Each structure stands twice: as C-alpha cells, then as structure tokens.
mmCIF file of C-alpha atoms and ligand atoms in Angstrom:
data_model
loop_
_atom_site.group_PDB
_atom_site.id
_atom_site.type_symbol
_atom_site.label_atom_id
_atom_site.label_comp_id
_atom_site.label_asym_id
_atom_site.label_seq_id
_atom_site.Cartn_x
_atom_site.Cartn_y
_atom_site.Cartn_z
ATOM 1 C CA UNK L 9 87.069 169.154 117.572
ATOM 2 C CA UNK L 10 88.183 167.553 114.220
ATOM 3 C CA UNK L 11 86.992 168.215 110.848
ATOM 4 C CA UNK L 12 86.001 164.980 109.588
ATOM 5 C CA UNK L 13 88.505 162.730 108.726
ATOM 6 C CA UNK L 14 88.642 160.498 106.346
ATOM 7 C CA UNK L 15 91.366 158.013 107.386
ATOM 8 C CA UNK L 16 90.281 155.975 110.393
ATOM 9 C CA UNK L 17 92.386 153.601 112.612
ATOM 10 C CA UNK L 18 90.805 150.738 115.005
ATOM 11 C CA UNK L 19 92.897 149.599 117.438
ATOM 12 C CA UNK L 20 92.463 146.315 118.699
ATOM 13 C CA UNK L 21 94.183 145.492 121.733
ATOM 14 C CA UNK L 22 94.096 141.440 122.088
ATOM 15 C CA UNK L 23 96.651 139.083 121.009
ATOM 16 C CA UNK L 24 97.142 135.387 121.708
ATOM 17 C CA UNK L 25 100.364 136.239 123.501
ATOM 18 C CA UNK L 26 102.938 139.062 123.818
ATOM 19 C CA UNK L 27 105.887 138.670 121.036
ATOM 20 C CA UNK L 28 109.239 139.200 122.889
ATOM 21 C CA UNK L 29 110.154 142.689 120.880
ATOM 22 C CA UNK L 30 106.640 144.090 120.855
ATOM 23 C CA UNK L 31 106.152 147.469 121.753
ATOM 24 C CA UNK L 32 102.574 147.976 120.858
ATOM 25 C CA UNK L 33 99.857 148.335 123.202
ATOM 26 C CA UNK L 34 98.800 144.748 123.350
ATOM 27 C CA UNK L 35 97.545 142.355 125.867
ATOM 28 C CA UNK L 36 98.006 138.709 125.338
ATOM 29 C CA UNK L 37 95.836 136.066 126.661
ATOM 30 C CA UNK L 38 96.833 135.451 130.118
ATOM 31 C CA UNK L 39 96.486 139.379 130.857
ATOM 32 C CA UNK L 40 92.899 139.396 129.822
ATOM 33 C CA UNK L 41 89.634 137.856 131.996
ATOM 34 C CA UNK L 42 86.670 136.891 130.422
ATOM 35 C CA UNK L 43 84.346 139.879 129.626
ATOM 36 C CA UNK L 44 87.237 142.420 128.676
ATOM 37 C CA UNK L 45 86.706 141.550 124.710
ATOM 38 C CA UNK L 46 82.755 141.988 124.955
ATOM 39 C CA UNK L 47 83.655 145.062 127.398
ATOM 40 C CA UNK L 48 85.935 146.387 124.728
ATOM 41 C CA UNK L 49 83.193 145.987 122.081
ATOM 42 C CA UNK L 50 80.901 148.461 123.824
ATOM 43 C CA UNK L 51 83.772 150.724 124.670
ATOM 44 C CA UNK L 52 84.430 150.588 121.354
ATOM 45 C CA UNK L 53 80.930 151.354 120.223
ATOM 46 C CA UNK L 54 80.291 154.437 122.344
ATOM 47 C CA UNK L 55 83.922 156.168 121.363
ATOM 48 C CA UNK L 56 82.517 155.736 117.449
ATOM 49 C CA UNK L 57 79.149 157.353 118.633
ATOM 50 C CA UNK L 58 81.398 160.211 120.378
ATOM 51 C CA UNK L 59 83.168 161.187 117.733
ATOM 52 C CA UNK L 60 80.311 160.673 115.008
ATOM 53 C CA UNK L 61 78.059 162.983 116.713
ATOM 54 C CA UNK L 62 80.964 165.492 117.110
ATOM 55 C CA UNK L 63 80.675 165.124 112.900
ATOM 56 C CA UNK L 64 84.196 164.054 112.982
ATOM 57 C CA UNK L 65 83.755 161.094 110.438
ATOM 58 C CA UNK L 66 84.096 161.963 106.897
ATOM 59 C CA UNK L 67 80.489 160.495 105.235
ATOM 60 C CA UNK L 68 82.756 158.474 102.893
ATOM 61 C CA UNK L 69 85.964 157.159 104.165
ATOM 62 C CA UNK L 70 88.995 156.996 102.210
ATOM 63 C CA UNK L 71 90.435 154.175 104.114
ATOM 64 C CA UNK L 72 89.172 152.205 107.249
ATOM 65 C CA UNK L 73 92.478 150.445 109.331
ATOM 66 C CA UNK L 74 91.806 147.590 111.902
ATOM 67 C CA UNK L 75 95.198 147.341 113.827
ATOM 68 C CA UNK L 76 96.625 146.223 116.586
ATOM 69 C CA UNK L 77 96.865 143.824 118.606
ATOM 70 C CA UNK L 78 95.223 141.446 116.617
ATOM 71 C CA UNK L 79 92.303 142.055 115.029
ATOM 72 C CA UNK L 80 91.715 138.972 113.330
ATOM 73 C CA UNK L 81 90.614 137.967 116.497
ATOM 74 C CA UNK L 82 87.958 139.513 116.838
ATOM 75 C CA UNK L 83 85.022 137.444 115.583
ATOM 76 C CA UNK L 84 82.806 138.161 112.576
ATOM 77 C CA UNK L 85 79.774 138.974 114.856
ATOM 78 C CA UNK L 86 81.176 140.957 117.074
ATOM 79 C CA UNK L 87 83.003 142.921 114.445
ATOM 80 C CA UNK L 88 79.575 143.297 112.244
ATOM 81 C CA UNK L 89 78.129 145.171 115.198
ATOM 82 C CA UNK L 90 81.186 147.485 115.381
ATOM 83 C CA UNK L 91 80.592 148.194 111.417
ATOM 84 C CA UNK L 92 76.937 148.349 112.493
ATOM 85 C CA UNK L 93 77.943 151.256 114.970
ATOM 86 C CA UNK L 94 80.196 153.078 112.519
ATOM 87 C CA UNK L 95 77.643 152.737 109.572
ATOM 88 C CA UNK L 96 75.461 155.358 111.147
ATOM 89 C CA UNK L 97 77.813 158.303 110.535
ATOM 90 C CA UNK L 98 79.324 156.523 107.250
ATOM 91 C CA UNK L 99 79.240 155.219 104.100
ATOM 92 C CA UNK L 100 82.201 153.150 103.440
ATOM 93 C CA UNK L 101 82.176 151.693 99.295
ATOM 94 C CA UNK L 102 83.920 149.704 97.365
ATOM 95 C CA UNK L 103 86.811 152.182 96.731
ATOM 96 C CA UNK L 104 87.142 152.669 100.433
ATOM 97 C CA UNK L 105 90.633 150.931 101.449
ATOM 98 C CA UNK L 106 89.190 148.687 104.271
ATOM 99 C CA UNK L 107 92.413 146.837 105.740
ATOM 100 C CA UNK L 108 92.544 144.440 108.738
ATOM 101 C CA UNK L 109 95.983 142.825 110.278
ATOM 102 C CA UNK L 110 95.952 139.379 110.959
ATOM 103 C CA UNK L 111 98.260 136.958 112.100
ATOM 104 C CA UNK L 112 98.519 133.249 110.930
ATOM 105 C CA UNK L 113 97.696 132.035 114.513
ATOM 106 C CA UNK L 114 93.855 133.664 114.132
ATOM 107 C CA UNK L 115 93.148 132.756 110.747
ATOM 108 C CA UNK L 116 90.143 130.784 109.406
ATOM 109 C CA UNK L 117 88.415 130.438 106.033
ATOM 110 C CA UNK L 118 84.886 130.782 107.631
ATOM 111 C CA UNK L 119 85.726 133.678 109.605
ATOM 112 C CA UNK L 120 87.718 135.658 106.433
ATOM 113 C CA UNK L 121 84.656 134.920 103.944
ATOM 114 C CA UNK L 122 82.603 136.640 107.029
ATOM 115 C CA UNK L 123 85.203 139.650 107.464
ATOM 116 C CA UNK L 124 84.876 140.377 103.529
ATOM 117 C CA UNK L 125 81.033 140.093 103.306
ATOM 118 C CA UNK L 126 81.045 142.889 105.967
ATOM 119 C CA UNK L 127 82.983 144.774 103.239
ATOM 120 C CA UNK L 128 87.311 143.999 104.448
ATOM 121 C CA UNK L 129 89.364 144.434 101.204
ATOM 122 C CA UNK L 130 92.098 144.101 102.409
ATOM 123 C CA UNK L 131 94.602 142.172 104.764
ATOM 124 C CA UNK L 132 98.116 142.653 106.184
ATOM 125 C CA UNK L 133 99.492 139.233 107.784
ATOM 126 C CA UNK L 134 102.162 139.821 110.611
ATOM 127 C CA UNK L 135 104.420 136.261 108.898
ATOM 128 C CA UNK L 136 107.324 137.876 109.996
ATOM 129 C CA UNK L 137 109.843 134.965 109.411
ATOM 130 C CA UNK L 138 109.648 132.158 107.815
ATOM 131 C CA UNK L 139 112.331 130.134 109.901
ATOM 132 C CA UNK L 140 110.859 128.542 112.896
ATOM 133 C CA UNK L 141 113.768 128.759 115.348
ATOM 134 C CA UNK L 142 113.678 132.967 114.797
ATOM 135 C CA UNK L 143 109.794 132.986 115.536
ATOM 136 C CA UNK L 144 110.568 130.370 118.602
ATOM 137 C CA UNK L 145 113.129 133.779 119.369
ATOM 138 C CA UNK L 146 110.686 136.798 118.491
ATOM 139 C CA UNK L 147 108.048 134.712 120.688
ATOM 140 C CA UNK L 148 105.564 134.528 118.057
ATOM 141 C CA UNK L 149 103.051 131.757 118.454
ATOM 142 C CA UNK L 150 102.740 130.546 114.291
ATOM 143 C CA UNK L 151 105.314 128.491 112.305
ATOM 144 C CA UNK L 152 106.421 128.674 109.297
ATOM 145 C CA UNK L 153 103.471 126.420 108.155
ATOM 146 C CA UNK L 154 100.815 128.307 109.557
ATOM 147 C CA UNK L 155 101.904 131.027 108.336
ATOM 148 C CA UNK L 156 102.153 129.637 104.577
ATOM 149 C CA UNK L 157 98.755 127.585 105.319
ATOM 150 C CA UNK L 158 96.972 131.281 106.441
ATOM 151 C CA UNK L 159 98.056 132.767 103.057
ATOM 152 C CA UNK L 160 96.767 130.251 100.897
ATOM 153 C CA UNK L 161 93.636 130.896 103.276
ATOM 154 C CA UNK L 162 93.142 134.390 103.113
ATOM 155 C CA UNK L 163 92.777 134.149 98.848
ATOM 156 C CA UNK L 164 90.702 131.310 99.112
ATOM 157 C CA UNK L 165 88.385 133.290 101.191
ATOM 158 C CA UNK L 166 88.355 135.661 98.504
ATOM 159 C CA UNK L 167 90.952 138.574 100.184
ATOM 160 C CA UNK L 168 93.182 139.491 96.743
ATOM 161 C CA UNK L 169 94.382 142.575 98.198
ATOM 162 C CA UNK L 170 97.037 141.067 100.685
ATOM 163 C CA UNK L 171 99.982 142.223 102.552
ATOM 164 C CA UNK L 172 102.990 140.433 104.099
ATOM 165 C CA UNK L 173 104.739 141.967 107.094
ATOM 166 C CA UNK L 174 108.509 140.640 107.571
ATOM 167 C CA UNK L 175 111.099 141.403 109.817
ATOM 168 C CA UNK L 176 114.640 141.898 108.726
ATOM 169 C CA UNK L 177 117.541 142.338 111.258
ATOM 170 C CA UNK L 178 116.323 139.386 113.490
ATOM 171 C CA UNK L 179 119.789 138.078 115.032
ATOM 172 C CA UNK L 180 121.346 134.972 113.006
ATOM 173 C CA UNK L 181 119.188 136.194 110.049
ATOM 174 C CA UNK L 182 121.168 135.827 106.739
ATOM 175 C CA UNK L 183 120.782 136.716 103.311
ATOM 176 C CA UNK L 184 119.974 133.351 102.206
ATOM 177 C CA UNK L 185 117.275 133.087 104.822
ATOM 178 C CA UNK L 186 115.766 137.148 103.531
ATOM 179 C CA UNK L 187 115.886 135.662 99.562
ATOM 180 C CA UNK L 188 114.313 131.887 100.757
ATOM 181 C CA UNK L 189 111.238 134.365 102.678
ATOM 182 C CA UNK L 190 111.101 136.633 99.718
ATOM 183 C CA UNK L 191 110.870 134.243 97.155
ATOM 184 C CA UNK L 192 108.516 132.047 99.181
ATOM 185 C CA UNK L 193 106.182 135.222 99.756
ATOM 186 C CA UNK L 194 105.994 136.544 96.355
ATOM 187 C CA UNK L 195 105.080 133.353 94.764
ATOM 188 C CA UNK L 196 101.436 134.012 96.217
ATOM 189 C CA UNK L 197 99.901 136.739 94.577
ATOM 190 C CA UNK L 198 100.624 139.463 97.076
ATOM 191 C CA UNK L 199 100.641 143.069 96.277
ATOM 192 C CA UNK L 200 102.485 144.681 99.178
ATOM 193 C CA UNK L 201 105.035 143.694 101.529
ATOM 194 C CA UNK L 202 106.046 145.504 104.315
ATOM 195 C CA UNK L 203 110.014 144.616 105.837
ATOM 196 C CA UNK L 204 110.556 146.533 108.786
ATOM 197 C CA UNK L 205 113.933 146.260 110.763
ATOM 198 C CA UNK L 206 114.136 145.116 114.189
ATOM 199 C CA UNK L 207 114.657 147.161 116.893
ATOM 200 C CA UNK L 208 114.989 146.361 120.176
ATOM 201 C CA UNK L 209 115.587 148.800 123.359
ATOM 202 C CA UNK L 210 119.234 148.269 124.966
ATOM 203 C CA UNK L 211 118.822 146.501 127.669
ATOM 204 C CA UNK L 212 116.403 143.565 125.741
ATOM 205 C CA UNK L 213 118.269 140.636 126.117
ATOM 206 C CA UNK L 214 118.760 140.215 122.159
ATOM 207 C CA UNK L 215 119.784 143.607 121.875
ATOM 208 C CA UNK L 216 124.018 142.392 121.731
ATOM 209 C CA UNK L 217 123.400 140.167 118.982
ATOM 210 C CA UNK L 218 121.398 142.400 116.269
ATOM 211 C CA UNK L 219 123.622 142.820 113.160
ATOM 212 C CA UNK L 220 125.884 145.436 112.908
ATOM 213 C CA UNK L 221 125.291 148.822 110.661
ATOM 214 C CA UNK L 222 127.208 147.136 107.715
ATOM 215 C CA UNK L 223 125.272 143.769 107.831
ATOM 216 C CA UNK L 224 122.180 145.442 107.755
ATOM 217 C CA UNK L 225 122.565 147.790 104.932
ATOM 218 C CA UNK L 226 123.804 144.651 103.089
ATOM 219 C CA UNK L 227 120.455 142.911 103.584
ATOM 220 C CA UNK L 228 118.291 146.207 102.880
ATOM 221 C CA UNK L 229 119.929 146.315 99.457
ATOM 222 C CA UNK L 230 119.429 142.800 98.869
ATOM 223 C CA UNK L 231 115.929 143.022 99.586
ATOM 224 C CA UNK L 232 115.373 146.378 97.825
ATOM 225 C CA UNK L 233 116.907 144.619 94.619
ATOM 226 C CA UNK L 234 115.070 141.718 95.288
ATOM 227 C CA UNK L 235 111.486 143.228 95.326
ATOM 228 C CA UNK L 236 112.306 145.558 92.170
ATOM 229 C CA UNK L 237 112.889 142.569 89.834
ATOM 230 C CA UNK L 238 109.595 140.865 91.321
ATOM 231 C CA UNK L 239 108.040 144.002 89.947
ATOM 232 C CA UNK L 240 107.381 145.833 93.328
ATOM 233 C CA UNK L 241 107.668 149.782 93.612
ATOM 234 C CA UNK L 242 109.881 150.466 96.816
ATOM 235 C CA UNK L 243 107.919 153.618 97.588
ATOM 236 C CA UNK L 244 108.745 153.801 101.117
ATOM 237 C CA UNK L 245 111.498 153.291 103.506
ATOM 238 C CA UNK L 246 109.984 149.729 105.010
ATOM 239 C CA UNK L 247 107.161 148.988 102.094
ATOM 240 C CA UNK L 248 106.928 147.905 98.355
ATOM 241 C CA UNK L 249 103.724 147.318 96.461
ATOM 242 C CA UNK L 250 102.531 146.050 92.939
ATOM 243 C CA UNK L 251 101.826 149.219 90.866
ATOM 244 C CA UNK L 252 98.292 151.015 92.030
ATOM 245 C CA UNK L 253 98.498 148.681 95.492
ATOM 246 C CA UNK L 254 100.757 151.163 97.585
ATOM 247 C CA UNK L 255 98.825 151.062 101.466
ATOM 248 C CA UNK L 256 96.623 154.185 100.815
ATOM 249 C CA UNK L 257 95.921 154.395 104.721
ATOM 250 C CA UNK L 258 99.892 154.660 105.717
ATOM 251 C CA UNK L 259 100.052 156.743 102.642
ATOM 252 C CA UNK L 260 97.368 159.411 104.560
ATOM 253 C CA UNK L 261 100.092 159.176 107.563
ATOM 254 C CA UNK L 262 103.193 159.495 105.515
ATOM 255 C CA UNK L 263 102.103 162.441 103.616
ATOM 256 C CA UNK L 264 100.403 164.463 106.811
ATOM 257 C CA UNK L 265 96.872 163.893 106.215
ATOM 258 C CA UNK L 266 94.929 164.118 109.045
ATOM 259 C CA UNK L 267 93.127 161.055 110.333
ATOM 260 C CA UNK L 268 91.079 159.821 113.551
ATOM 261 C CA UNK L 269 91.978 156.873 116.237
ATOM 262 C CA UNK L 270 89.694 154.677 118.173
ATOM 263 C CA UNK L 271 90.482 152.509 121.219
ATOM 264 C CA UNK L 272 93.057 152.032 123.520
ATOM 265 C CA UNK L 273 96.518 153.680 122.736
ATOM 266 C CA UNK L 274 95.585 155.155 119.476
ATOM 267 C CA UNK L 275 96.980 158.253 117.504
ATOM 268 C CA UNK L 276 94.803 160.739 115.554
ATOM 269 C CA UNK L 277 96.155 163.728 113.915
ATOM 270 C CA UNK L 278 94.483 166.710 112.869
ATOM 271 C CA UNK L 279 96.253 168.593 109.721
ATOM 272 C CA UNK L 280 93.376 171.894 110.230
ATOM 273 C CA UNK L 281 94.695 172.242 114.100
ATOM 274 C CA UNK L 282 97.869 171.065 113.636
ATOM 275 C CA UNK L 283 97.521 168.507 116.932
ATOM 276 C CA UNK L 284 98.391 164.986 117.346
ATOM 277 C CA UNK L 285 96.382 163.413 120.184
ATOM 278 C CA UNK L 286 97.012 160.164 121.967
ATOM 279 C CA UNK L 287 93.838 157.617 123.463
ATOM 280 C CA UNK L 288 94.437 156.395 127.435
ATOM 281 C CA UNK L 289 96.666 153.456 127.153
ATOM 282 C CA UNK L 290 95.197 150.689 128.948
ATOM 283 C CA UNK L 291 92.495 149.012 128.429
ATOM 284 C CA UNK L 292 90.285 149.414 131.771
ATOM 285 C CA UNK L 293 91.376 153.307 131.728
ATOM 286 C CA UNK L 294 90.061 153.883 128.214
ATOM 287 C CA UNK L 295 87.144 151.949 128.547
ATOM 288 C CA UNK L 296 86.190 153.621 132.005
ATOM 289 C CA UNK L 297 86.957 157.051 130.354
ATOM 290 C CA UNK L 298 84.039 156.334 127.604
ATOM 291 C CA UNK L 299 81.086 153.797 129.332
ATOM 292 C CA UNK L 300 81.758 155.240 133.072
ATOM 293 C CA UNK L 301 82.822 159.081 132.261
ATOM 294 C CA UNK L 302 81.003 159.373 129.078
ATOM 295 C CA UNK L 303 83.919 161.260 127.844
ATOM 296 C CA UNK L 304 86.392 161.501 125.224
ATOM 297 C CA UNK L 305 89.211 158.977 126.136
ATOM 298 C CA UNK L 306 92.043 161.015 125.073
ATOM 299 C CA UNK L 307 95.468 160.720 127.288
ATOM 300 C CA UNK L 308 97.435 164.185 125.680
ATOM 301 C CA UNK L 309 97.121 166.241 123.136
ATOM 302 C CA UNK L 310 100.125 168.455 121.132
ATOM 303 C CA UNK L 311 100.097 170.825 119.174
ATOM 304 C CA UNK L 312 102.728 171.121 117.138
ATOM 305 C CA UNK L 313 105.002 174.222 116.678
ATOM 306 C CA UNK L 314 106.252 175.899 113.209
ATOM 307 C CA UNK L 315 110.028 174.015 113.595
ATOM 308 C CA UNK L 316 108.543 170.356 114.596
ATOM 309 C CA UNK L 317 105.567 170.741 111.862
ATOM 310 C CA UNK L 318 109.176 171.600 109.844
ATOM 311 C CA UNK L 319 111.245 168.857 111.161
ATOM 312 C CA UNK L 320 108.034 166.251 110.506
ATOM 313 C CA UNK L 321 108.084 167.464 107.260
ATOM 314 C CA UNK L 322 111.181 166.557 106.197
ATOM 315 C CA UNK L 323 111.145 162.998 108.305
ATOM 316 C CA UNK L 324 107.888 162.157 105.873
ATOM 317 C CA UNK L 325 109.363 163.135 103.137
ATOM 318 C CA UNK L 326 112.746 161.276 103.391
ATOM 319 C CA UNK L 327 110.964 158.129 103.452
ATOM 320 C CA UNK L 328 108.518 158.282 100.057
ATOM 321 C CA UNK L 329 110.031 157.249 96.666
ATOM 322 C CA UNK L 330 108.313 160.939 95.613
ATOM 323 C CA UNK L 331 110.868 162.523 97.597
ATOM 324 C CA UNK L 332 111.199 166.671 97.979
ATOM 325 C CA UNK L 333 110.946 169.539 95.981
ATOM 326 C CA UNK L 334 114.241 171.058 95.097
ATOM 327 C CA UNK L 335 112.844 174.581 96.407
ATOM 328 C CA UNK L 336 112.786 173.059 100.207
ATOM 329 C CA UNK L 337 116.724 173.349 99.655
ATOM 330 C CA UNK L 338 117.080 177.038 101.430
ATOM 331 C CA UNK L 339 119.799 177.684 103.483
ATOM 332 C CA UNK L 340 123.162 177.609 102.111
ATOM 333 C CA UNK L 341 123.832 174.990 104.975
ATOM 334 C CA UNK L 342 121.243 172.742 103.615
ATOM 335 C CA UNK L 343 122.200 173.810 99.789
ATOM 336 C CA UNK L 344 125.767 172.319 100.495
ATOM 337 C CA UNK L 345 124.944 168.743 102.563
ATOM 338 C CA UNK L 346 122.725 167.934 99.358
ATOM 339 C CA UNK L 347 125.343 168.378 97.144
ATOM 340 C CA UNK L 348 127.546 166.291 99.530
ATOM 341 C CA UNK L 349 124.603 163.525 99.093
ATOM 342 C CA UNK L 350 124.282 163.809 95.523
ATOM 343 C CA UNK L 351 128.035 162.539 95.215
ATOM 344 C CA UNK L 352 127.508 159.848 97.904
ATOM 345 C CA UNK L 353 125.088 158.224 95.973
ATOM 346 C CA UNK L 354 122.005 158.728 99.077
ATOM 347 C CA UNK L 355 119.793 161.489 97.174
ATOM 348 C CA UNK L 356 119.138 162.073 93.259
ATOM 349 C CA UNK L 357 116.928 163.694 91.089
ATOM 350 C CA UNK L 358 113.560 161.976 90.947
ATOM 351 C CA UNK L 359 113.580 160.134 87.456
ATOM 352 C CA UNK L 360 110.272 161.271 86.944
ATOM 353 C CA UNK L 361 110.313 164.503 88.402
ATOM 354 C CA UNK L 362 112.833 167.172 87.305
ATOM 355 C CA UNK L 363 111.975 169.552 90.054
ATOM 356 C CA UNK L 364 112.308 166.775 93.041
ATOM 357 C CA UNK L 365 115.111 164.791 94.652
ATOM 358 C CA UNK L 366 114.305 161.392 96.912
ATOM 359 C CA UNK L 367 116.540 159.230 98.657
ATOM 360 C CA UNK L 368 117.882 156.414 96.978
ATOM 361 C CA UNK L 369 117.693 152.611 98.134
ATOM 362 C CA UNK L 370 121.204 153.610 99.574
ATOM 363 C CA UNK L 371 119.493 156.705 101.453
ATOM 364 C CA UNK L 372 116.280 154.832 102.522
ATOM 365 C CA UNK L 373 118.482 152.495 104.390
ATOM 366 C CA UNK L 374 120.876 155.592 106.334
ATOM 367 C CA UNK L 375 117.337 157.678 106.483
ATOM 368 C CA UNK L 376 118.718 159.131 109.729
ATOM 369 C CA UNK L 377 121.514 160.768 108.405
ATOM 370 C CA UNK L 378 119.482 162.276 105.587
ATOM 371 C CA UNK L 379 116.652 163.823 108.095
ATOM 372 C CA UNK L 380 119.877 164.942 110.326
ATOM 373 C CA UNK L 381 121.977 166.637 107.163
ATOM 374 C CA UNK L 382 119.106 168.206 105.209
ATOM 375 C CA UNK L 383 116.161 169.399 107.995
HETATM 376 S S1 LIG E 12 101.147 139.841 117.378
HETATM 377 FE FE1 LIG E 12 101.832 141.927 116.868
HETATM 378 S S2 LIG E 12 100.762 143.290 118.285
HETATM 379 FE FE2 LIG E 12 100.561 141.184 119.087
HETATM 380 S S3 LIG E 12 102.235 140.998 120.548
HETATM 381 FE FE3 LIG E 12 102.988 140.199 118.590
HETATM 382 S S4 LIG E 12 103.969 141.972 117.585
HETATM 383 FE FE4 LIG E 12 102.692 142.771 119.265
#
C-alpha cells in the first residue's frame, strides 16, 4: 500500500521500431497485432482504477510523466479516455508538470494541439542526433529533417515547455558534430536538454568502436561549456535547463521522492516503506495480471536495507548541481578521499552554499569514481 504519490509515470510500450541500443521495454511494430494498443488502453485503465481506489494518487499531482516507448503514439482519443480514467481520483492544474516523450517519427500538429487541450505542458523529443548516417547506425526511424521539422511543430502547436534528448558517445561522433547539434537545438526556444552517453552491453556489435574514456570526457566538457554560455544550468549529470525549467518529475526521482508506475515494466518507489517495486514486463503478462486476474501487476518488490538506502543516497546526490552536505563527510576514510578530490579539481564547495560540496563538470563526467571514493 502506498501513501499517495504525487509523481506519476505512464509507460507506454509501442514504438514504430526497436532502436539498435535500446534497452527499454518497448515493442516495435512488427512485434505487435492489431488489438494490443486498444488492449493496452483498458489494461491501462483498470491498473489506474487499482491503485486510485487503494487512495494511492495524490488529489493534486505534482507531475504527470508519459514515457516509454513512445507515447506520442498514442492518439488524442485514446489518450483523453486514459486522462478520463485518471481524472476520477485527481485533479491535475496548471502547475502540475504534465510531460509526454515524443519522437519526430509520431509527430503531428493536429494531434499536439489535441495532447495540450487535454492539459500536456510539456514535451521531451528523443532527436538524438542530428547526422543521418549515426541515426541510420542507432536504428532510429527520423532524419535529421524530421526531427528539425517536429520541433518547429511541437511550438506551433502551442508546447513552449520543450525538451531535447541527445546522445553523445555515438561511435564516429566528433566535437564538431556535438557543437553543429547544440547550436542547431538551442536556436529553438528550448528549455531543457537532456545528453545522455551511450552505452552499449559488450557483446553489441558497436560496442569496439565507442570512444575511449579520454574522448569522452573531452566531449562532456565541451558540451557542459557549451550549454553554460547558452544560459543553461547543468544541474544534473546528463541534463541542463533554462533557469525555473529543471524536469521537476526526474527531479522527484533524483532527490528520493516517492512516486507511482503504471503499465508494463514500470518502477514506483515508495519513500514511507522504503520499497522499490517493478510492473510484469511484457505486455500480455501485465495486461493478463490486471483485466484477467484483477490484480495488481507487480513483478518484485524490494525493500531496501539501511547501507543500500545509504549507498542510493550518495549515487543521487553525486549527480545534482546541489551536491552534499559537508556533515555526510564521517569517517576519516571518507574525510581524506574528499580532500584528495578537492585538489583534483572533481568536488568543491557549492558557490552558493557554504555548508555543501557538488561535483564539478569534471566530477559529473568520472561520477563513478566519486560514488566509489566518497559512499
Ligand atoms: S524510440 Fe526510444 S523507447 Fe523506442 S525503441 Fe527507440 S530508444 Fe527505445
């Protein structure tokens, strides 16, 4: 039983096709038969009456996330009767964050004046390159003119709260090619950008030719001085916003709020219990689980102990501009590795805090070390 939450996440499982380094649950077109999106729907409908009359939605929601997958493929009608569903045990207003992915493949003026009538504020776009031949490679299905063509969409339809997602790390990528994206992004009006690195399991057939350590810690520091001089905070590891647009819903995540999943494969996390739990995984389980079982479709559930609700801690903490308090430094272990990161340049004191150290760009982009030398 969760107290209510006030962070929600939808996850939407469709996408036109499977990219070649997703690891999301996702299924693209050819592994779906006609029915499983209105099948979904209901699925999705009964797990929101679940949990509502459990009392586990807040009355006002903070923020609202429709991930995936792709949600932006979901259309406007069938999406108003989800909201239709949800409105019964909530009242989401204007300052709820209310944040949809999209991709440039599923993107239509018609169908993004519909999603912000039903009360969408705001959209993250998966553009993720803006070079053709690495999209051909990541197997996404856009271009770099769809992609350009969807953001000039999105504010026409009246979205001004918008989000770019970018990969950096793709093989053959250069810094030429991260400044041409970056500069070509931030001449739209965006607020937030999300870069997230690459990573691919070692036996993907791309893995041998992602850029070494060095290359990549040139390009993070590129794009981290980049952003700051287009007047974006770099508040955590992967993400930089406009001042007052940081992603309040990854905020509730980063920070160890507790917040509620629906649909296949999603996470909640309950701060009062101290439990993560995980939804079935597949799409025929999870919607058995709910229309067939009447059940909860929850996979596992763990409770976390004293040192992992430590360790988590300290992993969270490591990747927010706001850093730490200096009076986590305890042991004389952990007392002497800051010091050592002090002089290496990969903590300092937080400008605007006396009392707090944070990473620096230098320390965002070796976070690993810093979770392995101070938790
Ligand atoms: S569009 Fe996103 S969720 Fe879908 S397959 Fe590609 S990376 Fe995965």
């Amino acid at each position: 039983m969760f107290s209510p939450a006030s962070s929600l996440y939808f996850h939407f499982p469709f996408c036109e096709s499977k990219c070649h380094y997703c690891d999301f649950y996702s299924l693209g077109r050819e592994k779906t038969e006609a029915g499983d999106a209105d099948r979904f729907e209901v699925a999705l409908i009964r797990e929101i009456e679940l949990r509502g009359k459990r009392g586990e939605i807040a009355k006002v929601p903070d923020t609202i996330f429709l991930g995936g997958g792709t949600p932006s493929m979901t259309p406007p009608e069938s999406m108003e009767r989800i909201f239709r569903a949800l409105s019964e045990f909530c009242s989401p207003n204007e300052n709820t964050e209310w944040t949809m992915e999209a991709n440039p493949s599923s993107i239509s003026l018609e169908q993004f004046k519909a999603y912000r009538g039903l009360g969408i504020n705001r959209v993250s776009m998966g553009v993720q390159s803006l070079k053709n031949d690495h999209l051909l490679k990541l197997g996404r299905v856009h271009n770099e003119n769809a992609a350009l063509t969807a953001l000039d969409t999105l504010f026409s339809a009246g979205m001004t709260n918008v989000s770019t997602d970018l990969l950096c790390g793709v093989p053959g990528q250069t810094t030429d090619d991260l400044k041409d994206h970056l500069e070509r992004l931030t001449n739209f009006p965006i607020k937030h950008l999300s870069i997230y690195l690459l990573t691919l399991p070692s036996h993907h057939k791309m893995y041998p030719d992602l850029p070494k350590d060095d290359e990549q810690l040139k390009h993070l520091l590129f794009i981290d001085e980049f952003m700051r001089k287009k007047g974006f905070e770099h508040y955590e590891i992967s993400n930089f916003a406009k001042p007052g647009f940081r992603a309040r819903h990854n905020l509730a995540y980063w920070t160890g709020s507790s917040y509620l999943g629906f649909g296949p494969s999603a996470h909640s996390y309950s701060a009062e219990a101290r439990a993560r739990f995980k939804n079935l995984s597949s799409l025929h389980r999870w919607a058995d689980r709910l229309l067939v079982e009447n059940e909860l479709p929850v996979e596992w559930t763990e409770e976390l102990n004293d040192e992992q609700l430590d360790l988590e801690k300290w992993m969270l903490a490591l990747r927010l501009e706001t850093g730490f308090p200096v009076e986590w430094l305890k042991t004389p272990r952990q007392l002497e590795k800051s010091k050592h990161l002090l002089l290496e340049g990969l903590i300092e004191r937080h400008p605007a805090h006396a009392d707090r150290f944070r990473a620096t760009p230098r320390g965002f982009a070796l976070s690993d070390t810093l979770i392995r030398e101070l938790s």
